[in-house]
Short mmCIF file of C-alpha atoms and ligand atoms in Angstrom, two decimals:
data_model
loop_
_atom_site.label_atom_id
_atom_site.label_comp_id
_atom_site.label_asym_id
_atom_site.label_seq_id
_atom_site.Cartn_x
_atom_site.Cartn_y
_atom_site.Cartn_z
CA UNK J 1 0.00 0.00 0.00
CA UNK J 2 1.24 3.46 -0.81
CA UNK J 3 -0.91 5.40 1.68
CA UNK J 4 0.57 6.88 4.84
CA UNK J 5 -0.52 5.97 8.36
CA UNK J 6 -2.04 9.43 8.54
CA UNK J 7 -4.33 8.59 5.59
CA UNK J 8 -5.10 5.12 6.96
CA UNK J 9 -6.38 6.68 10.20
CA UNK J 10 -9.05 8.64 8.31
CA UNK J 11 -12.39 6.82 7.75
CA UNK J 12 -14.19 7.07 4.39
CA UNK J 13 -16.22 10.24 3.85
CA UNK J 14 -19.52 9.72 5.69
CA UNK J 15 -21.87 11.26 3.13
CA UNK J 16 -20.28 9.25 0.30
CA UNK J 17 -22.86 6.43 0.07
CA UNK J 18 -25.90 8.72 0.28
CA UNK J 19 -24.41 11.01 -2.37
CA UNK J 20 -23.99 8.01 -4.68
CA UNK J 21 -27.64 6.96 -4.26
CA UNK J 22 -28.77 10.59 -4.66
CA UNK J 23 -27.00 10.82 -8.03
CA UNK J 24 -28.61 7.54 -9.15
CA UNK J 25 -32.09 8.77 -8.13
CA UNK J 26 -31.60 12.09 -9.89
CA UNK J 27 -30.36 10.30 -13.02
CA UNK J 28 -33.71 8.44 -13.00
CA UNK J 29 -35.48 11.81 -13.08
CA UNK J 30 -36.55 11.79 -9.41
CA UNK J 31 -36.73 15.22 -7.79
CA UNK J 32 -34.59 14.69 -4.71
CA UNK J 33 -34.89 17.36 -2.00
CA UNK J 34 -31.50 17.89 -0.47
CA UNK J 35 -31.08 18.83 3.20
CA UNK J 36 -27.71 17.07 3.30
CA UNK J 37 -24.73 19.35 3.43
CA UNK J 38 -24.64 22.71 5.29
CA UNK J 39 -23.86 24.47 2.03
CA UNK J 40 -25.76 27.81 1.75
CA UNK J 41 -27.89 27.85 -1.42
CA UNK J 42 -28.32 31.62 -1.80
CA UNK J 43 -25.78 33.85 -3.57
CA UNK J 44 -23.36 36.21 -1.86
CA UNK J 45 -24.89 39.74 -1.58
CA UNK J 46 -24.34 41.63 -4.86
CA UNK J 47 -22.30 44.51 -3.41
CA UNK J 48 -19.70 42.06 -2.14
CA UNK J 49 -19.51 40.28 -5.52
CA UNK J 50 -19.26 43.69 -7.27
CA UNK J 51 -16.24 44.60 -5.16
CA UNK J 52 -14.58 41.30 -6.02
CA UNK J 53 -15.10 41.91 -9.76
CA UNK J 54 -13.87 45.51 -9.55
CA UNK J 55 -10.64 44.58 -7.75
CA UNK J 56 -10.08 41.50 -9.94
CA UNK J 57 -9.59 43.89 -12.90
CA UNK J 58 -6.70 45.61 -11.13
CA UNK J 59 -3.44 44.04 -12.40
CA UNK J 60 -1.80 44.83 -9.06
CA UNK J 61 -4.27 42.53 -7.36
CA UNK J 62 -3.02 39.37 -9.09
CA UNK J 63 0.20 38.82 -7.13
CA UNK J 64 0.78 36.61 -4.12
CA UNK J 65 -0.72 37.97 -0.93
CA UNK J 66 0.50 37.17 2.61
CA UNK J 67 -0.59 34.01 4.35
CA UNK J 68 -1.85 35.75 7.49
CA UNK J 69 -4.11 38.01 5.40
CA UNK J 70 -3.82 41.70 4.45
CA UNK J 71 -3.55 44.06 7.42
CA UNK J 72 -6.69 45.90 6.29
CA UNK J 73 -8.64 42.65 6.30
CA UNK J 74 -7.49 41.88 9.85
CA UNK J 75 -8.38 45.46 10.85
CA UNK J 76 -11.86 45.00 9.35
CA UNK J 77 -12.32 41.84 11.42
CA UNK J 78 -11.19 43.68 14.56
CA UNK J 79 -13.76 46.39 13.74
CA UNK J 80 -16.54 43.78 13.46
CA UNK J 81 -15.69 42.20 16.84
CA UNK J 82 -15.60 45.65 18.44
CA UNK J 83 -19.01 46.49 16.96
CA UNK J 84 -20.65 43.16 17.67
CA UNK J 85 -19.10 42.12 20.98
CA UNK J 86 -17.15 45.13 22.27
CA UNK J 87 -14.06 42.91 22.10
CA UNK J 88 -10.70 44.58 21.38
CA UNK J 89 -8.32 42.64 19.17
CA UNK J 90 -4.89 43.67 17.94
CA UNK J 91 -4.96 43.04 14.17
CA UNK J 92 -1.18 42.51 14.14
CA UNK J 93 -0.83 39.86 16.79
CA UNK J 94 -4.30 38.61 17.69
CA UNK J 95 -5.94 37.99 14.32
CA UNK J 96 -4.98 35.79 11.40
CA UNK J 97 -7.06 35.22 8.27
CA UNK J 98 -7.53 31.57 7.29
CA UNK J 99 -8.71 29.95 4.08
CA UNK J 100 -12.00 29.00 5.69
CA UNK J 101 -12.43 27.86 9.28
CA UNK J 102 -11.83 24.28 8.17
CA UNK J 103 -8.33 25.12 7.03
CA UNK J 104 -7.70 27.20 10.15
CA UNK J 105 -8.80 24.43 12.50
CA UNK J 106 -6.78 21.75 10.67
CA UNK J 107 -3.58 23.71 10.66
CA UNK J 108 -4.08 25.02 14.17
CA UNK J 109 -4.19 21.41 15.39
CA UNK J 110 -0.92 20.72 13.55
CA UNK J 111 0.62 23.88 14.97
CA UNK J 112 -0.39 23.12 18.58
CA UNK J 113 -0.45 19.35 19.03
CA UNK J 114 2.33 16.82 19.33
CA UNK J 115 2.01 13.10 18.75
CA UNK J 116 -0.06 11.63 21.61
CA UNK J 117 -1.26 14.93 23.11
CA UNK J 118 -4.76 14.52 24.49
CA UNK J 119 -7.43 16.73 22.95
CA UNK J 120 -11.02 16.82 24.22
CA UNK J 121 -13.58 17.13 21.46
CA UNK J 122 -17.38 17.07 21.76
CA UNK J 123 -19.11 14.26 19.90
CA UNK J 124 -21.18 14.61 17.72
CA UNK J 125 -19.58 17.61 16.08
CA UNK J 126 -18.46 19.13 12.78
CA UNK J 127 -16.11 16.37 11.59
CA UNK J 128 -12.92 18.45 11.24
CA UNK J 129 -13.03 19.15 14.99
CA UNK J 130 -12.42 15.43 15.46
CA UNK J 131 -10.23 14.70 12.46
CA UNK J 132 -7.89 17.69 12.75
CA UNK J 133 -6.69 16.00 15.94
CA UNK J 134 -6.35 12.64 14.19
CA UNK J 135 -4.45 14.20 11.28
CA UNK J 136 -2.12 15.99 13.69
CA UNK J 137 -1.38 12.67 15.47
CA UNK J 138 -3.09 13.71 18.71
CA UNK J 139 -4.96 11.46 21.07
CA UNK J 140 -8.64 12.25 20.53
CA UNK J 141 -10.93 11.96 23.56
CA UNK J 142 -14.62 12.32 22.76
CA UNK J 143 -16.89 14.19 25.15
CA UNK J 144 -20.44 12.89 24.55
CA UNK J 145 -23.10 15.48 23.83
CA UNK J 146 -26.47 14.02 24.71
CA UNK J 147 -30.06 15.12 25.07
CA UNK J 148 -29.66 14.65 28.84
CA UNK J 149 -26.81 17.19 29.09
CA UNK J 150 -28.51 19.58 26.67
CA UNK J 151 -25.73 18.80 24.14
CA UNK J 152 -23.33 20.85 26.25
CA UNK J 153 -19.86 19.84 27.33
CA UNK J 154 -20.25 19.05 31.02
CA UNK J 155 -17.18 20.66 32.61
CA UNK J 156 -17.96 19.16 36.03
CA UNK J 157 -17.87 15.67 34.57
CA UNK J 158 -14.51 16.33 32.92
CA UNK J 159 -13.15 17.58 36.25
CA UNK J 160 -14.28 14.35 37.93
CA UNK J 161 -12.87 12.18 35.13
CA UNK J 162 -9.29 13.22 35.91
CA UNK J 163 -7.98 12.43 32.44
CA UNK J 164 -4.39 11.18 32.30
CA UNK J 165 -2.27 12.23 30.46
CA UNK J 166 -3.69 15.67 31.11
CA UNK J 167 -5.52 17.12 28.10
CA UNK J 168 -3.66 19.86 26.26
CA UNK J 169 -6.55 21.32 24.33
CA UNK J 170 -10.36 21.32 24.10
CA UNK J 171 -12.43 22.18 21.05
CA UNK J 172 -15.84 23.81 21.47
CA UNK J 173 -18.36 25.25 19.05
CA UNK J 174 -21.58 26.99 20.08
CA UNK J 175 -24.07 27.42 18.42
CA UNK J 176 -23.31 23.79 17.74
CA UNK J 177 -23.34 21.78 14.51
CA UNK J 178 -25.10 19.34 14.33
CA UNK J 179 -27.05 19.47 17.63
CA UNK J 180 -28.02 23.19 17.32
CA UNK J 181 -27.33 23.67 21.06
CA UNK J 182 -26.42 27.18 22.13
CA UNK J 183 -24.91 28.71 25.27
CA UNK J 184 -24.88 31.99 27.19
CA UNK J 185 -21.88 34.06 28.22
CA UNK J 186 -21.86 32.49 31.68
CA UNK J 187 -21.04 29.15 30.06
CA UNK J 188 -17.93 30.65 28.46
CA UNK J 189 -16.96 32.21 31.81
CA UNK J 190 -16.98 28.69 33.26
CA UNK J 191 -14.96 27.43 30.27
CA UNK J 192 -12.27 30.08 30.79
CA UNK J 193 -12.08 29.34 34.53
CA UNK J 194 -11.88 25.61 33.77
CA UNK J 195 -9.14 26.16 31.17
CA UNK J 196 -7.06 28.24 33.60
CA UNK J 197 -7.49 25.82 36.45
CA UNK J 198 -6.47 22.82 34.28
CA UNK J 199 -3.98 24.47 31.95
CA UNK J 200 -6.00 23.53 28.86
CA UNK J 201 -6.06 25.51 25.64
CA UNK J 202 -9.46 26.29 24.13
CA UNK J 203 -10.37 26.43 20.46
CA UNK J 204 -13.85 27.86 19.98
CA UNK J 205 -15.46 27.69 16.54
CA UNK J 206 -18.11 30.42 16.13
CA UNK J 207 -19.20 29.53 12.58
CA UNK J 208 -22.87 30.32 13.37
CA UNK J 209 -22.33 33.68 15.09
CA UNK J 210 -25.02 35.42 13.04
CA UNK J 211 -27.49 32.62 12.33
CA UNK J 212 -29.53 33.38 15.43
CA UNK J 213 -33.30 33.78 15.89
CA UNK J 214 -36.05 34.84 18.26
CA UNK J 215 -33.90 37.47 19.98
CA UNK J 216 -31.06 35.11 20.90
CA UNK J 217 -27.54 36.57 20.50
CA UNK J 218 -24.67 34.11 20.35
CA UNK J 219 -21.87 35.22 22.69
CA UNK J 220 -18.23 35.27 21.70
CA UNK J 221 -15.86 33.24 23.86
CA UNK J 222 -13.51 36.25 23.62
CA UNK J 223 -16.00 38.41 25.54
CA UNK J 224 -14.86 36.71 28.72
CA UNK J 225 -12.07 38.47 30.60
CA UNK J 226 -8.94 36.35 30.34
CA UNK J 227 -10.20 34.30 27.36
CA UNK J 228 -7.23 35.44 25.30
CA UNK J 229 -4.91 33.89 27.90
CA UNK J 230 -6.28 30.44 27.20
CA UNK J 231 -7.55 30.23 23.67
CA UNK J 232 -8.71 31.34 20.28
CA UNK J 233 -11.99 31.72 18.45
CA UNK J 234 -12.66 31.09 14.77
CA UNK J 235 -15.20 33.10 12.82
CA UNK J 236 -16.14 32.16 9.27
CA UNK J 237 -17.71 34.36 6.60
CA UNK J 238 -19.23 31.29 4.90
CA UNK J 239 -22.59 31.34 6.68
CA UNK J 240 -23.04 34.96 7.84
CA UNK J 241 -22.51 36.41 4.34
CA UNK J 242 -23.38 33.41 2.14
CA UNK J 243 -19.72 33.12 1.14
CA UNK J 244 -18.95 29.39 1.56
CA UNK J 245 -17.03 29.06 -1.71
CA UNK J 246 -14.88 32.11 -1.06
CA UNK J 247 -12.98 30.49 1.82
CA UNK J 248 -12.59 33.38 4.24
CA UNK J 249 -12.37 32.96 8.01
CA UNK J 250 -10.32 34.23 10.94
CA UNK J 251 -8.62 32.81 13.99
CA UNK J 252 -8.47 35.31 16.86
CA UNK J 253 -7.29 35.60 20.41
CA UNK J 254 -4.25 34.05 22.09
CA UNK J 255 -1.07 35.57 20.63
CA UNK J 256 1.09 32.46 20.94
CA UNK J 257 -1.47 30.21 19.28
CA UNK J 258 -1.93 32.78 16.48
CA UNK J 259 1.86 33.05 16.04
CA UNK J 260 2.21 29.25 15.81
CA UNK J 261 -0.55 29.05 13.22
CA UNK J 262 0.94 31.98 11.30
CA UNK J 263 4.36 30.30 11.24
CA UNK J 264 2.97 27.01 9.92
CA UNK J 265 0.77 28.75 7.34
CA UNK J 266 3.65 30.91 6.12
CA UNK J 267 5.23 27.67 4.84
CA UNK J 268 2.00 26.33 3.38
CA UNK J 269 0.13 29.12 1.59
CA UNK J 270 0.32 32.65 0.23
CA UNK J 271 -3.05 33.74 1.56
CA UNK J 272 -6.26 34.37 -0.31
CA UNK J 273 -6.62 36.00 -3.73
CA UNK J 274 -6.38 39.77 -3.04
CA UNK J 275 -9.80 40.65 -4.61
CA UNK J 276 -11.45 38.15 -2.24
CA UNK J 277 -9.78 39.84 0.71
CA UNK J 278 -10.85 43.33 -0.41
CA UNK J 279 -14.43 42.15 -0.98
CA UNK J 280 -14.38 40.56 2.50
CA UNK J 281 -13.32 43.94 3.95
CA UNK J 282 -16.34 45.51 2.22
CA UNK J 283 -18.59 42.87 3.77
CA UNK J 284 -17.20 43.27 7.30
CA UNK J 285 -17.21 47.08 7.27
CA UNK J 286 -20.42 47.68 5.32
CA UNK J 287 -24.02 47.71 6.56
CA UNK J 288 -24.90 44.40 8.17
CA UNK J 289 -28.52 44.23 6.91
CA UNK J 290 -27.68 41.33 4.61
CA UNK J 291 -26.56 39.28 7.61
CA UNK J 292 -29.95 39.78 9.29
CA UNK J 293 -31.76 38.92 6.04
CA UNK J 294 -29.78 35.71 5.71
CA UNK J 295 -30.64 34.70 9.28
CA UNK J 296 -34.29 35.52 8.60
CA UNK J 297 -34.33 33.17 5.58
CA UNK J 298 -33.17 30.30 7.79
CA UNK J 299 -35.65 31.22 10.52
CA UNK J 300 -38.56 30.99 8.09
CA UNK J 301 -37.34 27.66 6.74
CA UNK J 302 -36.85 26.38 10.29
CA UNK J 303 -40.47 27.23 11.09
CA UNK J 304 -41.81 25.59 7.94
CA UNK J 305 -39.81 22.41 8.56
CA UNK J 306 -40.30 22.03 12.32
CA UNK J 307 -44.00 23.05 12.30
CA UNK J 308 -44.66 20.89 9.23
CA UNK J 309 -42.97 17.81 10.67
CA UNK J 310 -44.81 18.27 13.98
CA UNK J 311 -48.11 18.19 12.05
CA UNK J 312 -47.22 14.84 10.51
CA UNK J 313 -46.20 13.40 13.88
CA UNK J 314 -42.45 14.03 14.04
CA UNK J 315 -41.82 16.43 16.91
CA UNK J 316 -38.48 18.23 17.04
CA UNK J 317 -37.46 21.15 19.28
CA UNK J 318 -37.03 24.49 17.48
CA UNK J 319 -33.43 25.71 17.64
CA UNK J 320 -32.62 29.37 18.36
CA UNK J 321 -29.54 29.28 16.08
CA UNK J 322 -27.61 27.57 13.24
CA UNK J 323 -28.96 26.46 9.85
CA UNK J 324 -29.85 22.95 11.03
CA UNK J 325 -32.56 20.84 12.58
CA UNK J 326 -31.31 18.00 14.79
CA UNK J 327 -34.07 15.43 14.63
CA UNK J 328 -34.36 12.41 16.86
CA UNK J 329 -35.34 9.43 14.70
CA UNK J 330 -39.00 8.47 15.26
CA UNK J 331 -39.27 5.57 17.71
CA UNK J 332 -40.44 2.98 15.18
CA UNK J 333 -37.33 3.51 13.00
CA UNK J 334 -34.78 4.05 15.76
CA UNK J 335 -33.44 0.50 15.85
CA UNK J 336 -32.37 0.61 12.20
CA UNK J 337 -29.76 3.31 12.93
CA UNK J 338 -29.24 6.73 11.40
CA UNK J 339 -27.48 5.61 8.26
CA UNK J 340 -30.22 3.13 7.26
CA UNK J 341 -32.90 5.67 8.21
CA UNK J 342 -31.26 8.38 6.08
CA UNK J 343 -31.19 5.89 3.20
CA UNK J 344 -34.88 5.09 3.76
CA UNK J 345 -35.75 8.81 3.67
CA UNK J 346 -33.86 9.15 0.41
CA UNK J 347 -35.36 6.09 -1.29
CA UNK J 348 -38.91 6.39 0.05
CA UNK J 349 -39.37 10.15 0.63
CA UNK J 350 -36.89 11.55 -1.96
CA UNK J 351 -35.34 13.53 0.89
CA UNK J 352 -31.65 13.72 1.75
CA UNK J 353 -30.56 14.25 5.35
CA UNK J 354 -27.25 13.57 7.08
CA UNK J 355 -27.03 10.53 9.34
CA UNK J 356 -26.24 11.59 12.90
CA UNK J 357 -23.51 9.00 13.20
CA UNK J 358 -21.55 10.85 10.49
CA UNK J 359 -20.78 13.49 13.16
CA UNK J 360 -19.41 10.94 15.64
CA UNK J 361 -20.80 7.83 17.30
CA UNK J 362 -22.78 9.85 19.86
CA UNK J 363 -24.80 11.29 16.98
CA UNK J 364 -26.47 7.90 16.51
CA UNK J 365 -30.25 8.04 16.92
CA UNK J 366 -30.53 11.37 15.06
CA UNK J 367 -30.50 12.81 11.55
CA UNK J 368 -29.63 16.39 10.62
CA UNK J 369 -31.56 18.56 8.19
CA UNK J 370 -29.59 21.50 6.72
CA UNK J 371 -32.01 24.33 5.87
CA UNK J 372 -30.72 24.80 2.33
CA UNK J 373 -33.96 24.15 0.46
CA UNK J 374 -36.55 26.91 -0.04
CA UNK J 375 -39.89 26.92 1.76
CA UNK J 376 -41.87 25.31 -1.12
CA UNK J 377 -39.44 22.46 -1.52
CA UNK J 378 -39.33 22.05 2.25
CA UNK J 379 -43.15 21.68 2.21
CA UNK J 380 -42.82 19.08 -0.55
CA UNK J 381 -40.34 17.12 1.59
CA UNK J 382 -42.81 17.19 4.49
CA UNK J 383 -45.55 15.75 2.24
CA UNK J 384 -43.16 12.99 1.15
CA UNK J 385 -42.15 12.24 4.75
CA UNK J 386 -45.81 12.17 5.80
CA UNK J 387 -46.44 9.35 3.32
CA UNK J 388 -43.40 7.45 4.56
CA UNK J 389 -44.48 7.78 8.19
CA UNK J 390 -48.05 6.67 7.38
CA UNK J 391 -47.07 3.71 5.21
CA UNK J 392 -44.26 2.19 7.25
C1 PLP C 401 -18.98 24.32 13.07
C2 PLP C 401 -18.46 24.62 11.71
N1 PLP C 401 -17.26 25.19 11.57
C3 PLP C 401 -16.77 25.50 10.36
C4 PLP C 401 -17.47 25.22 9.21
C5 PLP C 401 -16.88 25.54 7.87
O1 PLP C 401 -16.44 26.82 7.81
P1 PLP C 401 -15.58 27.31 6.58
O2 PLP C 401 -16.48 27.33 5.39
O3 PLP C 401 -15.11 28.66 6.98
O4 PLP C 401 -14.45 26.33 6.40
C6 PLP C 401 -18.72 24.61 9.29
C7 PLP C 401 -19.46 24.29 8.06
O5 PLP C 401 -20.45 23.64 8.02
C8 PLP C 401 -19.22 24.30 10.57
O6 PLP C 401 -20.40 23.72 10.73
#
């Protein structure tokens, strides 16, 4: 075999099988409704795209950039955190741009973790939280997120567990993908105290900062006094500005962690295409109405899906954030497992969802809907699911 041990440690891509069946169904002419991947369906706001096009015509904008991102981009991010959270960040030493949060998290793990270092990661979670540790050669310890603990990392339980060797780092992400759990600032105060007391570094992924509803405001981990002593936060532009394909995110906070990531990245990339960075500055500094409109689109879809499923007998709590619905599998299908149930939904209700187990073994018993279909198509999916529930 020519593959490395690093590659051998990575399981096959979890959505692979469902994607294969989806393509076969579509080739047969079946209209498959796709709630699979958390990939925003709407375009980036026009004024951001216009800026990209304008700058792309400037010959000076075609050269290599810098891997940590242009200073003006980092300043724009600092401005946004000041506006949104009243958090002060030094653009020189406390902010680095990354080529999406996924890239930032992967390389941060490589920059911070040595072979065998213990890293605590919630489970289920966005897969790169788990696999960045595996890729970096760390020793991954899953912290189960369950209905009973409100899908929150139970710090008291970790204290009692007395892990040995002592964990070096813990990854958190609230609002949480896939469980949609959210926290208040007090929770992050406890996290910072816990991190100080146990000498653990924190990586907090705030990908869903702006996808919040019903008056809820997602706190930043960096709002807590002393948070910068123990960790970093990642913010991605993918969801807030419908910019998933652009690959723009930031890692912010602890200077040493940022410096380590910057050093590693300086060997690996030359940063983003300059016009993308300038357009991202426009987005971060401009009026934020588009962000609210984007959140509102997901809120409406959430209501259509959750209310509609409740009417056909599938009751799911309404989340106050993210672009997902985390649905416990109806009792009569539970025993078949999330992968088989997702396949059943695809074959018998023409509806694609993600199997909970694809986010870690503690995701078993659930499927995740990503709210990336419009309201009409969401209603169609509910009609299809109604038939499946009635006929099975
Ligand atoms: C928790 C979380 N972090 C990060 C990302 C990806 O962010 P980016 O597009 O910046 O890589 C996602 C995408 O679904 C996510 O759910």
